[in-house]
Tab-separated table of C-alpha atoms in Angstrom:
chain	number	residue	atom	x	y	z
A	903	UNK	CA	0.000	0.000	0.000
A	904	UNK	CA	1.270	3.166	-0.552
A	905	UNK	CA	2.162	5.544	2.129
A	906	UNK	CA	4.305	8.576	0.850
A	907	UNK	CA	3.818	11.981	-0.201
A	908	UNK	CA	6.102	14.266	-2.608
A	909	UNK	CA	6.522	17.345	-3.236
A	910	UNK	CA	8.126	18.274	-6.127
A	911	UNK	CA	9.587	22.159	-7.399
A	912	UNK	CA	9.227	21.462	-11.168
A	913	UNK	CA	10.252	17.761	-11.614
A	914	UNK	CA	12.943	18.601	-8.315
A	915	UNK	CA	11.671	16.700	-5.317
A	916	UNK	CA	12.354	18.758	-2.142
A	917	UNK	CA	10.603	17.013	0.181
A	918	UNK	CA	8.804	13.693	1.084
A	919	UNK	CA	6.955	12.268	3.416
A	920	UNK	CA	5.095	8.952	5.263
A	921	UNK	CA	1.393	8.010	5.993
A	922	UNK	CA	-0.863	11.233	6.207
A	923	UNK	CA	-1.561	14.258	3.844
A	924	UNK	CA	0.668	16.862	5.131
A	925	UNK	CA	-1.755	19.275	7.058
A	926	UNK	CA	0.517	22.373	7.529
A	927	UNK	CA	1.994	21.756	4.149
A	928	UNK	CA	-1.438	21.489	2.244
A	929	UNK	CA	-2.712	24.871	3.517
A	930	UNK	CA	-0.056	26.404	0.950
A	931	UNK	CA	-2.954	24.602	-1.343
A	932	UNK	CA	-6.486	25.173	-1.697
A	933	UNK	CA	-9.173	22.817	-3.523
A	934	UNK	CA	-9.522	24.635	-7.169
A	935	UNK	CA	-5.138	23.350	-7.447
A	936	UNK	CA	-6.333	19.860	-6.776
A	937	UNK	CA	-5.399	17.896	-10.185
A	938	UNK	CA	-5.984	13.890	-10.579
A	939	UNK	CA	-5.984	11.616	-13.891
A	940	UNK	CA	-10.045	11.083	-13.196
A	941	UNK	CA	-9.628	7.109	-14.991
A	942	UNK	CA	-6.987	6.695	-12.367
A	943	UNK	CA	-8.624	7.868	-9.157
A	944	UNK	CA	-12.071	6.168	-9.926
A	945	UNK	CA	-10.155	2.388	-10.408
A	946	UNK	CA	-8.192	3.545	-7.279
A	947	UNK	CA	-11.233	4.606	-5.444
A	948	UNK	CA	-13.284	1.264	-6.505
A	949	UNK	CA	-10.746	-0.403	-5.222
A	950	UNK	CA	-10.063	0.944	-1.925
A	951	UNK	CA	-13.931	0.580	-1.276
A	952	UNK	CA	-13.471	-2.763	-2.265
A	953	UNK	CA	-16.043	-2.567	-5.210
A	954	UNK	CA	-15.901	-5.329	-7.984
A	955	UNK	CA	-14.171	-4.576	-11.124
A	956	UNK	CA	-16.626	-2.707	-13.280
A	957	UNK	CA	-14.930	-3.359	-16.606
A	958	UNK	CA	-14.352	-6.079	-18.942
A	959	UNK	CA	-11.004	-4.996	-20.336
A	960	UNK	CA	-11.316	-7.112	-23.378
A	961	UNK	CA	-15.169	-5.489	-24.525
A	962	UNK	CA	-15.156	-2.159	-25.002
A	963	UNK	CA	-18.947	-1.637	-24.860
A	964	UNK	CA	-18.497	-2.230	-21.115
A	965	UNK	CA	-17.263	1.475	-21.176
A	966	UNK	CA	-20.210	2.942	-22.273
A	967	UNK	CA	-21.561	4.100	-18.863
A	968	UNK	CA	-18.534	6.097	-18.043
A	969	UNK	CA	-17.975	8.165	-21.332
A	970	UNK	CA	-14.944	10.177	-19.278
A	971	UNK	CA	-12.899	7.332	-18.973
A	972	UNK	CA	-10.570	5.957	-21.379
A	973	UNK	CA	-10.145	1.800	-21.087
A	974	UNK	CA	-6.327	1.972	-21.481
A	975	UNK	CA	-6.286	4.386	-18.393
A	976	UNK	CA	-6.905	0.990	-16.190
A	977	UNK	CA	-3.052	0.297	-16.644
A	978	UNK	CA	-2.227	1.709	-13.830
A	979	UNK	CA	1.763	2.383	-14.706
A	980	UNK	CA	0.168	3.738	-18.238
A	981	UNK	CA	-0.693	6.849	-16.798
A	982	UNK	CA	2.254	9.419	-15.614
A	983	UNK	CA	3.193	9.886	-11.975
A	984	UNK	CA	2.763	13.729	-12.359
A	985	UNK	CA	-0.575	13.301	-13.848
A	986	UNK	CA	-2.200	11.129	-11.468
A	987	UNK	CA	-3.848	13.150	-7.934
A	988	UNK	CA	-2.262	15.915	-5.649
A	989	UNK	CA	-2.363	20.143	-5.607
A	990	UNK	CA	-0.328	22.226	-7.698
A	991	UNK	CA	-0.016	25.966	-7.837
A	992	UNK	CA	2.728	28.330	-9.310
A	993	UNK	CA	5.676	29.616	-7.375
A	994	UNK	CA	4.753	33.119	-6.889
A	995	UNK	CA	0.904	31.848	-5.650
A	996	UNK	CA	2.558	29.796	-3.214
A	997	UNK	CA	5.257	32.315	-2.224
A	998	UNK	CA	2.074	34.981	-1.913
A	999	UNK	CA	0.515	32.184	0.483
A	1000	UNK	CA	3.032	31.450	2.755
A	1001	UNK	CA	3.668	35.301	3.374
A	1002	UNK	CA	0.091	35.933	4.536
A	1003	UNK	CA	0.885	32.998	6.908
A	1004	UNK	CA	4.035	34.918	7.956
A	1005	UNK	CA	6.374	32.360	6.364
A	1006	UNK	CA	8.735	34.764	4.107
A	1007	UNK	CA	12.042	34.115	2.912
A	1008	UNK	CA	13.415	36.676	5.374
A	1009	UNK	CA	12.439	34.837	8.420
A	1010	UNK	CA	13.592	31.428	6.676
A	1011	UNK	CA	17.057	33.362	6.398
A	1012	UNK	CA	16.858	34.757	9.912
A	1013	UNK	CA	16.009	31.744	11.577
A	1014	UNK	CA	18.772	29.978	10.258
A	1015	UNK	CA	21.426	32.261	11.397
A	1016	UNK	CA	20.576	32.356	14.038
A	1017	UNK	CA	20.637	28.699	14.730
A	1018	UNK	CA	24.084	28.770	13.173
A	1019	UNK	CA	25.155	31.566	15.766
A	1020	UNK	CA	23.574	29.097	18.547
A	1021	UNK	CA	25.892	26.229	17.201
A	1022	UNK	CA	28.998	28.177	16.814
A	1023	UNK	CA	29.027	29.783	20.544
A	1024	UNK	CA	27.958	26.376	21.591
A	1025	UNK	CA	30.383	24.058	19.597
A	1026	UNK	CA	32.967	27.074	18.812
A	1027	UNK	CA	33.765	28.015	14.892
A	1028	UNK	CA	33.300	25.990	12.502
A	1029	UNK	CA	35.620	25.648	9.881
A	1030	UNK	CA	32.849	26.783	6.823
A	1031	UNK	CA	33.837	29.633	8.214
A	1032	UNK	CA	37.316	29.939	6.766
A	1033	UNK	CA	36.005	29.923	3.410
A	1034	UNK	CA	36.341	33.051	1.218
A	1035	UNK	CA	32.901	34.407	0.062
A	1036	UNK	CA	32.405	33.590	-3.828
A	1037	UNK	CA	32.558	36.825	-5.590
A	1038	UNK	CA	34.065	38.662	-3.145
A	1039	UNK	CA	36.735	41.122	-4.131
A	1040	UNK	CA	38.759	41.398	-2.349
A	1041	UNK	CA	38.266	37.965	-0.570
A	1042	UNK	CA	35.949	38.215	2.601
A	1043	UNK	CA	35.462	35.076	5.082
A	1044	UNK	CA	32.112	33.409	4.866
A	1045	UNK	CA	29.509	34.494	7.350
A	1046	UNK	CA	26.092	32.780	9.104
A	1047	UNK	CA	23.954	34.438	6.099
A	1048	UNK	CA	26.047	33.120	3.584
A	1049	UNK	CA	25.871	29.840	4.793
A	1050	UNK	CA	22.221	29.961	4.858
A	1051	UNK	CA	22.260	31.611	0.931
A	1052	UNK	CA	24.837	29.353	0.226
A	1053	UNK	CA	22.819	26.421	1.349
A	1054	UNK	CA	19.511	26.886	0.479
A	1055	UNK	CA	20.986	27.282	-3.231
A	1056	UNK	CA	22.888	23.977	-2.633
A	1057	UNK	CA	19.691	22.195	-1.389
A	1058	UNK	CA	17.840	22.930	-4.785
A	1059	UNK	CA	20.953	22.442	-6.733
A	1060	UNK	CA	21.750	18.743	-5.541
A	1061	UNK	CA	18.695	16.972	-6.254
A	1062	UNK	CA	18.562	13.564	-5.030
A	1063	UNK	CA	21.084	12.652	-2.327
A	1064	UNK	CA	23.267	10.249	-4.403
A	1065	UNK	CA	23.973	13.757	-6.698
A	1066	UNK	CA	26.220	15.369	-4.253
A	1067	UNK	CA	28.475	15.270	-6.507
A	1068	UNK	CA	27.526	18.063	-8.066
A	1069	UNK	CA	28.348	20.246	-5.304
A	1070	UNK	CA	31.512	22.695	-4.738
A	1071	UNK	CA	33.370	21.374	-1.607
A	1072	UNK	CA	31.874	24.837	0.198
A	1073	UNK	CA	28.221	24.288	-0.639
A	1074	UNK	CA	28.488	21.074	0.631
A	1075	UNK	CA	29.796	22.329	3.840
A	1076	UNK	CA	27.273	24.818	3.827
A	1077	UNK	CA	24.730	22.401	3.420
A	1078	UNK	CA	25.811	19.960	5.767
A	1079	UNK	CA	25.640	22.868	8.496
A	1080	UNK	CA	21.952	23.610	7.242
A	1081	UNK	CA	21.212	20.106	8.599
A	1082	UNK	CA	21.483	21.837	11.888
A	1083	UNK	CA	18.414	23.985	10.820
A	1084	UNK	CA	16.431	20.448	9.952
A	1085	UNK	CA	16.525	18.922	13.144
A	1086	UNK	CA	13.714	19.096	15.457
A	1087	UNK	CA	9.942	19.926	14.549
A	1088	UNK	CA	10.772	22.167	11.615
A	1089	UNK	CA	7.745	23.612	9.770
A	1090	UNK	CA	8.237	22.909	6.189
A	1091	UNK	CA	6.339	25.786	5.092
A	1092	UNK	CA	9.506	27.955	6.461
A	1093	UNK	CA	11.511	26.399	4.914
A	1094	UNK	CA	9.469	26.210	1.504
A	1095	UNK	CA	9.736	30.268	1.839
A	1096	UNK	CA	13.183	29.855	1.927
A	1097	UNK	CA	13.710	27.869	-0.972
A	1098	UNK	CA	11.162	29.388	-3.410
A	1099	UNK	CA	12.635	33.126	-2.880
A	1100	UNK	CA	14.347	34.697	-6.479
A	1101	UNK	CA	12.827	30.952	-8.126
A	1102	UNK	CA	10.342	31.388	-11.582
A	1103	UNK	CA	7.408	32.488	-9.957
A	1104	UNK	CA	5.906	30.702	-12.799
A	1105	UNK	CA	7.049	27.395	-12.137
A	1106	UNK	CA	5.455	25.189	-10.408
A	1107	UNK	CA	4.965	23.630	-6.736
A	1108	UNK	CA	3.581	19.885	-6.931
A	1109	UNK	CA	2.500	18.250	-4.345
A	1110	UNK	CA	1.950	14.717	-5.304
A	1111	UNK	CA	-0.700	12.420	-3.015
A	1112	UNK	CA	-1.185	9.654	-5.576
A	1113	UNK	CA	0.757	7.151	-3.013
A	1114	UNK	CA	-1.733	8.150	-0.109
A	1115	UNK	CA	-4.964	7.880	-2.631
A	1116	UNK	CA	-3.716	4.400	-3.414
A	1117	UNK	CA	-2.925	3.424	0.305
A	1118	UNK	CA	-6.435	4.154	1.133
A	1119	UNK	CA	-5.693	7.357	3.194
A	1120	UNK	CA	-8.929	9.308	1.359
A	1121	UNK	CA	-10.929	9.466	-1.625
A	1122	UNK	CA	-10.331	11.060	-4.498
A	1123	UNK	CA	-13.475	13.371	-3.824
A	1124	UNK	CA	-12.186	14.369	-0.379
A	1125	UNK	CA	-11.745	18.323	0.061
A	1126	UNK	CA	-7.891	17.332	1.782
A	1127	UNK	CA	-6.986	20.869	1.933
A	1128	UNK	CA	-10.126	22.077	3.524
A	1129	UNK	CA	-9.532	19.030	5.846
A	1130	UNK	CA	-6.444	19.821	6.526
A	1131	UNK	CA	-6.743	23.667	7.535
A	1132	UNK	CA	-9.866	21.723	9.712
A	1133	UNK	CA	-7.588	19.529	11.237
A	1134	UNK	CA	-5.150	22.967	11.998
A	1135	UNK	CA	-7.985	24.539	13.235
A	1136	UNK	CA	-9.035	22.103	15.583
A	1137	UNK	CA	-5.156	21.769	16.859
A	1138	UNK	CA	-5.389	25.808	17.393
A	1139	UNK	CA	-8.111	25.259	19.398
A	1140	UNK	CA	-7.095	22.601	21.663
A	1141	UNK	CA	-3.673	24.389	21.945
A	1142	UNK	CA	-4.111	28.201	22.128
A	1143	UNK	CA	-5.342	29.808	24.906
A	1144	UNK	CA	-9.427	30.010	26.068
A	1145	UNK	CA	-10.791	32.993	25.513
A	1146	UNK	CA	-13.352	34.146	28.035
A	1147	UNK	CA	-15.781	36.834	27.205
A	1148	UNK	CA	-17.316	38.319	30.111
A	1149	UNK	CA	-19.822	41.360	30.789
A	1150	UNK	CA	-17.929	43.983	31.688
A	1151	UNK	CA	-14.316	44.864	32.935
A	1152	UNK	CA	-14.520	44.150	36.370
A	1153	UNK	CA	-15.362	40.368	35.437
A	1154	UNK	CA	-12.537	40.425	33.171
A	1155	UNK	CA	-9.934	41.772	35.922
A	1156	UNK	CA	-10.595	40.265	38.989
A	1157	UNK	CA	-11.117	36.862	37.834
A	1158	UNK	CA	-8.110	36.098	36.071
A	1159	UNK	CA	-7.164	37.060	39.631
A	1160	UNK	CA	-8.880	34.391	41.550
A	1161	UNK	CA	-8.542	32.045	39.298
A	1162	UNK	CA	-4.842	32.173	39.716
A	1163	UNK	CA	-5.969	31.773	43.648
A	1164	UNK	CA	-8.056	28.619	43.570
A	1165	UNK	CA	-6.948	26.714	40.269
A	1166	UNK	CA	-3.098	28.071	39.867
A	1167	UNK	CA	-2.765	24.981	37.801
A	1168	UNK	CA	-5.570	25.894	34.822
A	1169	UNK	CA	-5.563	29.553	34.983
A	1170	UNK	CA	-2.687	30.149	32.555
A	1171	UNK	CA	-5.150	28.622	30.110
A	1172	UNK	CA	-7.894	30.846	30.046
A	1173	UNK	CA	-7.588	34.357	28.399
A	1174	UNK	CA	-9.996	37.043	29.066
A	1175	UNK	CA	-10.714	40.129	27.352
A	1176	UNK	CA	-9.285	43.475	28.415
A	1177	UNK	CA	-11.514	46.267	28.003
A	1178	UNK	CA	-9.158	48.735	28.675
A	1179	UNK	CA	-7.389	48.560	25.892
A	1180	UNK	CA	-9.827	47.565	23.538
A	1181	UNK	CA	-11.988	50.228	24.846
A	1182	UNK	CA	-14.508	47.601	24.690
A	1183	UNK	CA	-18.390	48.078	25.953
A	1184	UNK	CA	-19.311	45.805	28.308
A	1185	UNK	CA	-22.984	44.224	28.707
A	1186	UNK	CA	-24.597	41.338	28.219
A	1187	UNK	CA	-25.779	42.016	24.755
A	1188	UNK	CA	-22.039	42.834	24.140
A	1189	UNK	CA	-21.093	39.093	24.857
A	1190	UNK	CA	-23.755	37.671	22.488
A	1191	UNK	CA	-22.339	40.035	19.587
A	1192	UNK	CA	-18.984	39.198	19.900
A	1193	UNK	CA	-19.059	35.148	20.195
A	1194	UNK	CA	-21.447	36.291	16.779
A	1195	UNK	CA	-18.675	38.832	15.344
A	1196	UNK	CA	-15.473	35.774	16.727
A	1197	UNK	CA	-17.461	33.047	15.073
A	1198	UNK	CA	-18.128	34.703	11.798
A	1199	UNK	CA	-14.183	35.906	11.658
A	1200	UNK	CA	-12.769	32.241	12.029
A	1201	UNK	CA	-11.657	33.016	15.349
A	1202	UNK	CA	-10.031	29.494	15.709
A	1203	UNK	CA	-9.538	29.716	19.924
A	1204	UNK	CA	-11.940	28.163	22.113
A	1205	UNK	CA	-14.397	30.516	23.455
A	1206	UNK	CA	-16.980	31.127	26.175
A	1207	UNK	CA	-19.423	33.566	27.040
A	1208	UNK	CA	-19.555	33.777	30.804
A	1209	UNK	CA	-22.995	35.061	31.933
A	1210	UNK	CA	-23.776	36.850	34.950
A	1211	UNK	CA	-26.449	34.553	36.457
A	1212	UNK	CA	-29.273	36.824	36.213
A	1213	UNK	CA	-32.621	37.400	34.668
A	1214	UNK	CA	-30.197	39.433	31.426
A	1215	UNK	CA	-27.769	36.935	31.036
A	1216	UNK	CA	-30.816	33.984	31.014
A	1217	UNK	CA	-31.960	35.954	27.949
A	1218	UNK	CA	-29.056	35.898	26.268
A	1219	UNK	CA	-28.749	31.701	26.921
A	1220	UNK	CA	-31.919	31.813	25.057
A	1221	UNK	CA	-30.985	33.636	22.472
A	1222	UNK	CA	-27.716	32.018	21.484
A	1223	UNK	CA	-29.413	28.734	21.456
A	1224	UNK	CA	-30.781	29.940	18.710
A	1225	UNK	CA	-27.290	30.563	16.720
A	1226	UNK	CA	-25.688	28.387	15.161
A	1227	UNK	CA	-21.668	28.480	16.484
A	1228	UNK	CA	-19.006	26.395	15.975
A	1229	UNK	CA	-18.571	23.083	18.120
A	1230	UNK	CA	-15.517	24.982	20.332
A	1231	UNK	CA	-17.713	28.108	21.178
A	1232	UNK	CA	-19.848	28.064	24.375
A	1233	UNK	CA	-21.939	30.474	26.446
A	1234	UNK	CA	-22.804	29.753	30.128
A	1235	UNK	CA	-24.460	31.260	33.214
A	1236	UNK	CA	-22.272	31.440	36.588
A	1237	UNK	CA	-23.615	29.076	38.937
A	1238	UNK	CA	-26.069	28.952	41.607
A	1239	UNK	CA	-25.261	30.149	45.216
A	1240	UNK	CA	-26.651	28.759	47.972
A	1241	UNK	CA	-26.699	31.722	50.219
A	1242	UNK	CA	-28.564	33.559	47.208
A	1243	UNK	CA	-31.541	31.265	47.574
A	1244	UNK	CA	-32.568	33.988	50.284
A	1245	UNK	CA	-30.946	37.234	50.041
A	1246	UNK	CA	-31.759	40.822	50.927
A	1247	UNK	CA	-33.969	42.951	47.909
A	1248	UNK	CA	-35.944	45.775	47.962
A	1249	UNK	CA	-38.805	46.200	45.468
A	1250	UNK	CA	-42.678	47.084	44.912
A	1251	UNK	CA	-43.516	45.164	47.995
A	1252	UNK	CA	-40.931	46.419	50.094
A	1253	UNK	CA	-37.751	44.647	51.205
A	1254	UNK	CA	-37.862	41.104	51.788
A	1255	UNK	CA	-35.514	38.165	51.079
A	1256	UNK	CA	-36.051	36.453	48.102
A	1257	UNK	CA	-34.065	33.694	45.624
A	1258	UNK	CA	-31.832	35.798	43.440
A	1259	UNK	CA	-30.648	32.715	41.635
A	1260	UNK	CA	-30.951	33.487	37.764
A	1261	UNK	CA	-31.938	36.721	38.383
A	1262	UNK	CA	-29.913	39.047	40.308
A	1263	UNK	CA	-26.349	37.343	40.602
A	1264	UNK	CA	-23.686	38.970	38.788
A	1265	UNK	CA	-19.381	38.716	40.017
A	1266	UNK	CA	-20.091	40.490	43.025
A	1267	UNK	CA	-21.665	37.416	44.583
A	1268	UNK	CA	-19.340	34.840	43.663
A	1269	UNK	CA	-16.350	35.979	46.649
A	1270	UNK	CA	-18.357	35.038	49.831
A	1271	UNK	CA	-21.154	36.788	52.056
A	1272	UNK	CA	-18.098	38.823	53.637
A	1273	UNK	CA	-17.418	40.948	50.657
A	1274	UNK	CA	-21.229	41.380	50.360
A	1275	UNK	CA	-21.721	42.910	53.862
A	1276	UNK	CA	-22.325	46.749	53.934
A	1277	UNK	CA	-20.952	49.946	55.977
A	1278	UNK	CA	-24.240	49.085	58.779
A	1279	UNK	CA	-23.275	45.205	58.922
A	1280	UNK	CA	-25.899	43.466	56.370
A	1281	UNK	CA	-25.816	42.380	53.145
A	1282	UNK	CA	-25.809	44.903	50.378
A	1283	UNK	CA	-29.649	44.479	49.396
A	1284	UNK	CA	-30.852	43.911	45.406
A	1285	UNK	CA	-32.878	46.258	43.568
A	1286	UNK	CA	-35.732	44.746	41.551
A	1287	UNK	CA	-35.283	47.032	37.834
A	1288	UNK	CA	-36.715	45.924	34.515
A	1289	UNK	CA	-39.368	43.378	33.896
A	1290	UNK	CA	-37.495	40.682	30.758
A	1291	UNK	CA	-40.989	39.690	28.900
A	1292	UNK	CA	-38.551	36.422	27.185
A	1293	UNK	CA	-38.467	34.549	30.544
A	1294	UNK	CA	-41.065	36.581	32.448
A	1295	UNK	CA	-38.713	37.382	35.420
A	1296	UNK	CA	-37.855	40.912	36.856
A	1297	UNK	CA	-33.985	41.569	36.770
A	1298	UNK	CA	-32.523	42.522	40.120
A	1299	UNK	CA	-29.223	44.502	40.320
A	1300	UNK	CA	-27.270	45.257	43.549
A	1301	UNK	CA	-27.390	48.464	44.646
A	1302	UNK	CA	-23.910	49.728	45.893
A	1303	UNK	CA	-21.790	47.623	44.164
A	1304	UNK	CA	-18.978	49.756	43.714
A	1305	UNK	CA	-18.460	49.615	47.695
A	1306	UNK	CA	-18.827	46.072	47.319
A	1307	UNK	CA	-16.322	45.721	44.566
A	1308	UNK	CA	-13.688	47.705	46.955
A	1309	UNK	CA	-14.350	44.861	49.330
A	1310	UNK	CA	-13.223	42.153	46.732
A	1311	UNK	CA	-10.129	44.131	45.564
A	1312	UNK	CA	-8.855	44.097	49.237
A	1313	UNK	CA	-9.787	40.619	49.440
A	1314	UNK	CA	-8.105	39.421	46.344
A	1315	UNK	CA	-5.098	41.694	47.384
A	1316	UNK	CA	-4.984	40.514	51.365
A	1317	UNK	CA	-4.726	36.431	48.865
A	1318	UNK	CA	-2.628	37.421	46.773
A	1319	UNK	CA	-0.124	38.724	49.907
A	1320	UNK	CA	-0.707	34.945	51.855
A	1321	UNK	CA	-4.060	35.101	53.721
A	1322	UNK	CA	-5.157	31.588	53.052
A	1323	UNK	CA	-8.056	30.492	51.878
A	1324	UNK	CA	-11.358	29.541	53.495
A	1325	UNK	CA	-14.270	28.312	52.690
A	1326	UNK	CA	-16.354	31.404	51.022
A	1327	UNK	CA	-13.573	31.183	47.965
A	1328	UNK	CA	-15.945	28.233	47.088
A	1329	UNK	CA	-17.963	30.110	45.042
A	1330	UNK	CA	-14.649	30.824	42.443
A	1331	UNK	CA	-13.974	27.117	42.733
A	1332	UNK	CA	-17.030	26.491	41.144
A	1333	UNK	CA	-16.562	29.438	38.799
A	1334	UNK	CA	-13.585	27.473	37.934
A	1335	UNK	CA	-15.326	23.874	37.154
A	1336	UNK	CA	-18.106	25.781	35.155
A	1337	UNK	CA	-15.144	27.764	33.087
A	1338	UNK	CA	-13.265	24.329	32.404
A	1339	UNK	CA	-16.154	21.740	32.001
A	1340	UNK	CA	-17.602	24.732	28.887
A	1341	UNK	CA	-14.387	25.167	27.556
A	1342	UNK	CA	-14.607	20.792	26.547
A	1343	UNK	CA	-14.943	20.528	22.967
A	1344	UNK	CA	-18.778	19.596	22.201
């Protein structure tokens, strides 16, 4: 079965590869520079679905039900390698790719020096380095960005490895040190900038998949670059950071805090959005328009929309179950408290306690009953406001919660300094479980 991919600058092969489509590779490639010998990818597609042969080689009226396919295109080795299935584009298309993806041939050239400079203070001088520069007059010693000119030219230049030969005794110096540069989880795209820089920019870039197609890796019909920018996508997701969208700045400042309090080992993975410097608005409609807006941009992070749990942010859970968003986007409410099951408010009918549970709770309640208490010794009461007609529930807001939110920046600051933590930080640790079991890929 086959297993390897090619990739080919005119009929040079430059690189290869074993058992699955390249994925960072094949987003230098998108679907319209897919070309395939369509005789030669059916047989091989029949085949790998393990289909009976369709043909009887020896009567051509068997062919009449597939008028694009030519009988003799069933010998397999009839039909050219080059011809067969994989993406192609020209030089300068690919070259125009890789710099929107910040691969140029200036970084390529950059990197490589410097991990020249790393060897050479580790390992001391090399001798390449005693080499005159070609063309130099009068005659200068070679430097780390020679070596990397020198040896990117050589690379192209010596095809295959058993044509060494046709190398100077200094490019092959030079490229022996550029197998310094290979080591270790190179991208090839970087590389590929590297090499493709003063090339034709009308020749052509091949990447050749026909191995893989025969090996069974996918169909001939499969969108493989799509899939693989999918599978990048997805691998962005799981790796970059979490981004948390919350209602307002004070959400986004003091909980990065906390979190670094009660989960030290999980914060570092969730990012939240500054406001400051955005000069964001806050609210809750805010957080439903941008997971919209971060969605319909191909924002590639994981992302939740943390809800105050109030009568507002059980709106907006209504309303975004009603968009469709992509499987690593979330929105959630914070959780329930249990000392908010009967809690101060003041309304029509005067003040009594009530359940402010989906209603009334927004950050302020989520750092104990402590930080709640006001200047006379009780809770800070809630103020029934604004009737929602969606869910039929009046939303409550509390009504000095600046003074309260001075309470939870001394509080955070006294934790931060070594007061230890007691039990009313519960509240964040279950701010905490809610942020990580939303940010699981559905």
């Amino acid at each position: 079965m086959g297993s390897t991919w090619h990739l080919f600058l005119e009929d040079l092969q430059i690189f290869e590869g074993k058992w699955d489509a390249p994925a960072r590779l094949m987003t230098v490639f998108q679907e319209e520079d897919k070309y395939m010998h369509w005789g030669w990818a059916a047989m091989v597609d029949r085949g790998n679905a393990g289909l009976p042969e369709p043909f009887d080689f020896g009567d051509p009226e068997t062919f009449r039900n597939y008028p694009d396919i030519d009988p003799e295109d069933y010998i397999f080795g009839s039909v050219d390698a080059d011809e067969r299935f994989g993406y192609k584009t020209t030089v300068a298309t690919a070259a125009a790719r890789l710099d929107l993806m910040g691969f140029t041939a200036e970084r390529c050239r950059r990197e490589m020096t410097e991990c020249f400079k790393d060897i050479t203070a580790w390992h001391g001088p090399d001798n390449v380095h005693e080499h005159d520069a070609p063309g130099s007059d009068p005659a200068r010693k070679i430097t780390d960005d020679d070596i990397a000119e020198i040896g990117l030219h050589a690379y192209l230049k010596r095809g295959p490895a058993y044509l060494e030969t046709k190398l100077t005794e200094l490019e092959k110096l030079c490229l022996d040190k550029l197998e310094h540069f290979f080591e270790g989880d190179l991208d090839h795209r970087l590389l590929i900038a590297g090499l493709l820089h003063r090339q034709d920019p009308r020749a052509t870039l091949r990447l050749d998949l026909s191995d893989l197609l025969s090996g069974g890796a996918f169909k001939s019909t499969d969108q493989i670059s799509m899939q693989a920018l999918q599978e990048l996508r997805e691998e962005t997701a799981s790796t970059s950071p979490i981004i948390v969208l919350t209602e307002g700045k004070f959400d986004s400042r003091v909980l990065p805090r906390a979190l670094k309090l009660v989960r030290p080992d999980i914060a570092g993975y969730f990012k939240f959005m500054d406001f400051d410097t955005a000069r964001a608005q806050g609210g809750t409609d805010k957080v439903v328009a941008n997971l919209k807006s971060f969605a319909a941009a191909g924002v590639m992070n994981r992302v939740i929309g943390l809800l105050d749990n109030d009568t507002a942010g059980r709106e907006a859970i209504k309303q975004i179950a009603g968009i469709t968003l992509p499987n690593h986007y979330g929105a959630c409410l914070l959780p329930d408290l249990e000392y908010a099951m009967s809690y101060p408010t003041i309304g029509p009918s005067g003040e009594v306690n009530d359940n402010i549970n989906g209603r009334a709770c927004s950050l302020e309640f989520y750092f104990g009953l402590n930080s709640l208490q006001g200047p006379k010794g009780v809770p800070v009461p809630v103020q029934w406001k604004a009737y929602k007609d969606s869910v039929q529930d009046y939303q409550g807001e509390l009504t000095n919660k600046q003074y309260v939110q001075t309470r939870i920046d001394a509080l955070l600051t006294a934790a931060e300094a070594g007061d230890p933590l007691d039990e009313s930080w519960e509240p964040i640790r279950l701010i905490a479980q809610t942020l990580i079991d939303n940010a699981r890929t559905r």
